[in-house]
Amino acid sequence: MSSLELDLEINGRRIRRTVPAHMRLLDFLRDELNLTGAKEGCGAGECGTCSIFIDGVLMKSCLVPTARVQGKKIETVEGLARRGELSPLQKAFCRTGASQCGYCIPGMVMAATAALRRNPHAGMEEIKESLSGNICRCTGYQKIFEAVALARDVMNGMLPATALDAEVLGDTFVGASVRRLDAPSKVTGALKYAADMTMLGMLHMQVLRSPYPHARIVALDTAEAEAMPGVEAVVTHRDVPGVDGFGVFVHDQPVMARDKVRYVGEAVAAVAAENLDIAKAALARIKVRYEKLPAVFDAFEAMRRGAPILHDTARDNVVMHIPIRRGDVEHGFAESDVILEETYRTQAIEHAYLEPEAGLGYVDQDGVVTIVSPSQNVTHHRHALSRILALPINKVRMIMSPVGGGFGGKEDMIYQGMLALAALKTRRPVRYVFTREESIVATAKRHPFVVSYKMGVKRDGRICATSMYMVADGGAYGLSTEGVMRKAAILAAGPYNIAHVRVDAIGVYTNNTPSGAFRSFGALQSEFATESHLDMIAERLGIDPIELRRINGMRDGAITHTRQQLDSVSLMTVLDAVAKAAGWEAGAPTVRGETRSDLGAAGNRPPCTLGARLKTRETRDSWEVA
Amino acid sequence: MLTCDEYRMPETLDDALALMERHKDRYRVIAGATDLLPATRAGRLGDIHAPMIIDLSRIAALRSVAVNAERVRIGACTEMARFLDAPLLARHLPVMLHCAVWFGDDQLREAATIGGNLVNASPAADAAPPLIAMNAVVTLESRDGGTRRRRDLPLEEFVTGPGTTRLAQGELLTAIECDSMAGYGAAFEKVGHRRSLVISTVCVAALVRVDHWPGRFVDIRLAIGAIAPVPSRLRECEEFLSGKPISSATIGAAARLVSARVQSRTRRAYRAEVVVNFIERALTDAAVNAGVAFDDATRMKEVSHV
């Protein structure tokens, strides 16, 4: 492969380097120059975590061949505050709290800088459009937009520079904008996420993954890969010294596939090599012979007699069944005036945090196996790893690197075990950085549910009985399924007084990608069914949907379906606030007329349009300026 | 990942064509690289090794724009961003202004080129419908035995299916020529899964020239993308409207002529409904941009999607 001599300016400094001709600018910045403010969120030009300026033009560096920047001037996020003083925009991001996980923030700051450089008086719609190539998954954008508008006003002299200072706090933090201590590190790109960290002598890991949803591993031969120059180690299940299993509740997932693979994307072997190219090439030299097994992709089919069995420990493919019984539902249905039955389905959802999984493992000078990773569950992982490695707990250390978004998706110890095994085998630091594609293929999703619902009500709206039969696709391994089933079941029937309740939540093994923790942990799926069902009941009975909830809602002192006494219940306050904020028009869903006064009101979201800049340019009539 | 043995950045078109002649079958041409780099990731084309990459970004002639009486000639490597910020292009190609706003985002528009969008030949290519509506012709050049060869082809014939064109081995799409549409009202409508940076589910380009008194359509240009393997001109609508009085009723009737055309493999019923609404909205918006005043009810319907 040919190389390329580069001579260019980066952040005001002249740089001369020889790099591989095909190298992407993002890799040049991160790997050659250690400018890790630009991140790789997707590598496909979608997310904007790698935005930088080339000759003053904002570009996504993952899509720029390095050859193109010969002789050009590059500005990265590190260049904005080179002398230590934050730019007004960076200060504004700190002031409004416009950074949460922070992974999108360097790119976001660059896009915001571009927006105000192009038009120092940009209006809100124009600001939004200018940032539209940059995705944020945590903040909800509002604080980011506020930051850009604040910086704009300060830079234009509309507001004093002190408007960027942290808010002086009174007696309470509630309702105040509390200074985020880590904000400066995020807006400058200085904060190091796991993929940004390097160590002397560090090896790079790549993982061979299963192409089949269900197959027996007949042979696994790594000799040829291990013999390659530059390959330091290949690890497989054979390298696991202890009890091979992880999972938040059931420890049924081996660090790497043991006798068989159970989903497409499951890790089978891992290579640690001097560089990524060698590691990738070595994967192709690992020989695996599979014997395909019948697979099952539907939770109901998996529960049928004769279905393929995934785990010997669960011959019925059931991970966990949580039943809840209160009163006698048949009696409740018998005394109901109206009975409504419906089935609700939810889908698997990817967390899509902007930071793909990454980790760095090493054995320190005292023989402590250390894993640095954005784990959302370090203590649990430490105990699990100690069991897997058969090491005492004081010889295992977990360091939580900044989490670039997790939402539950980083609770599972998907890759930390492989890093530990490779570090032990090579006695060198090993880093593994997932691509976006690997992150989507290999890691857990939100549990898809099918909820069969039956509810009986009196004509006046009182709920007599609720029956919910919920089946969730847990995928190939247990991970958090047990806990998700429990929470789904406990919260299923909602915060309503119901004398007769029957709930079954069943998590099932299938050969789909494992399901795991995801914001709300099962409550979303069952609540979606309950609240949808109540809306349909309201329509059937001709009752205002909010009133229906008031009729049945729990008050202070209520006893839940799992016999917990609630001292205080804020449901009524919340309902009132929601109705007010939404501009809710009272009345049954069936009596609403053709016009709605609750749409288009202040605080409602208007329909999407693009072209704010066209409008400002058209009114400025600047088209004729040649 | 895209790798190569040699990465070449010719400074002239002649040099580029010479490289292509000399290294037949061994090269890959890149313009903006916004399609090729994502395509070479895992799960799509995967790793691709090209003995030679020919990068067109240094060839100034491929970015030139010329207006000559009724026609506009655009260099193939003109970035999509130029349709938003070059006054000459905005005046003569008003529809490209609206198209470019919906194309990727600011950063991708600085890289992605008009020629690349056409050669890539996605059924959902945003630039194809507006150009087809403007009677675009593409110029294909090559070198054979040291002699430059050139042929021109209507864009409608150039794209033959998803990802396939009439571009021959050794040929480069160097320019696009189309009608100047100065004075037309224009609109571009696109629906995708989210607001920006998204592939079209349906996109429509409309250009309208009107006679304000007595309020008639004079010339209509309408083309649609993403509902069939290749983008197409909606001549039945154009002919139906030509000379007709301007009203929402005529526009509605014209739009309904199109629903039968939807032949996508997925979500056909949805696309059919979207297409009719979109064409109605595009024609209305184009007429408004040409200075036609509609009553509020029509406009409200267009704006609020209800």
Tab-separated table of N, CA and C in Angstrom, chain A residues 309-319 509:
chain	number	residue	atom	x	y	z
A	309	ILE	N	-34.068	-26.104	21.703
A	309	ILE	CA	-33.727	-25.692	23.070
A	309	ILE	C	-32.386	-24.967	23.036
A	310	LEU	N	-32.341	-23.773	23.633
A	310	LEU	CA	-31.104	-22.995	23.595
A	310	LEU	C	-30.138	-23.399	24.698
A	311	HIS	N	-30.691	-23.527	25.933
A	311	HIS	CA	-29.832	-23.804	27.086
A	311	HIS	C	-30.317	-25.055	27.788
A	312	ASP	N	-29.405	-25.936	28.154
A	312	ASP	CA	-29.792	-27.147	28.875
A	312	ASP	C	-30.400	-26.812	30.231
A	313	THR	N	-30.057	-25.618	30.746
A	313	THR	CA	-30.568	-25.225	32.058
A	313	THR	C	-32.012	-24.749	31.995
A	314	ALA	N	-32.551	-24.572	30.783
A	314	ALA	CA	-33.945	-24.125	30.642
A	314	ALA	C	-34.549	-24.872	29.463
A	315	ARG	N	-35.005	-26.103	29.729
A	315	ARG	CA	-35.490	-26.973	28.647
A	315	ARG	C	-36.783	-26.423	28.029
A	316	ASP	N	-37.489	-25.550	28.772
A	316	ASP	CA	-38.718	-24.969	28.231
A	316	ASP	C	-38.461	-23.604	27.588
A	317	ASN	N	-37.183	-23.211	27.532
A	317	ASN	CA	-36.777	-21.916	26.972
A	317	ASN	C	-37.300	-20.715	27.759
A	318	VAL	N	-37.805	-20.955	28.966
A	318	VAL	CA	-38.287	-19.818	29.755
A	318	VAL	C	-37.159	-19.327	30.657
A	319	VAL	N	-36.840	-18.040	30.540
A	319	VAL	CA	-35.817	-17.454	31.402
A	319	VAL	C	-36.417	-17.186	32.771
A	509	TYR	N	-36.196	-17.438	25.989
A	509	TYR	CA	-34.999	-17.523	25.151
A	509	TYR	C	-35.387	-17.736	23.695
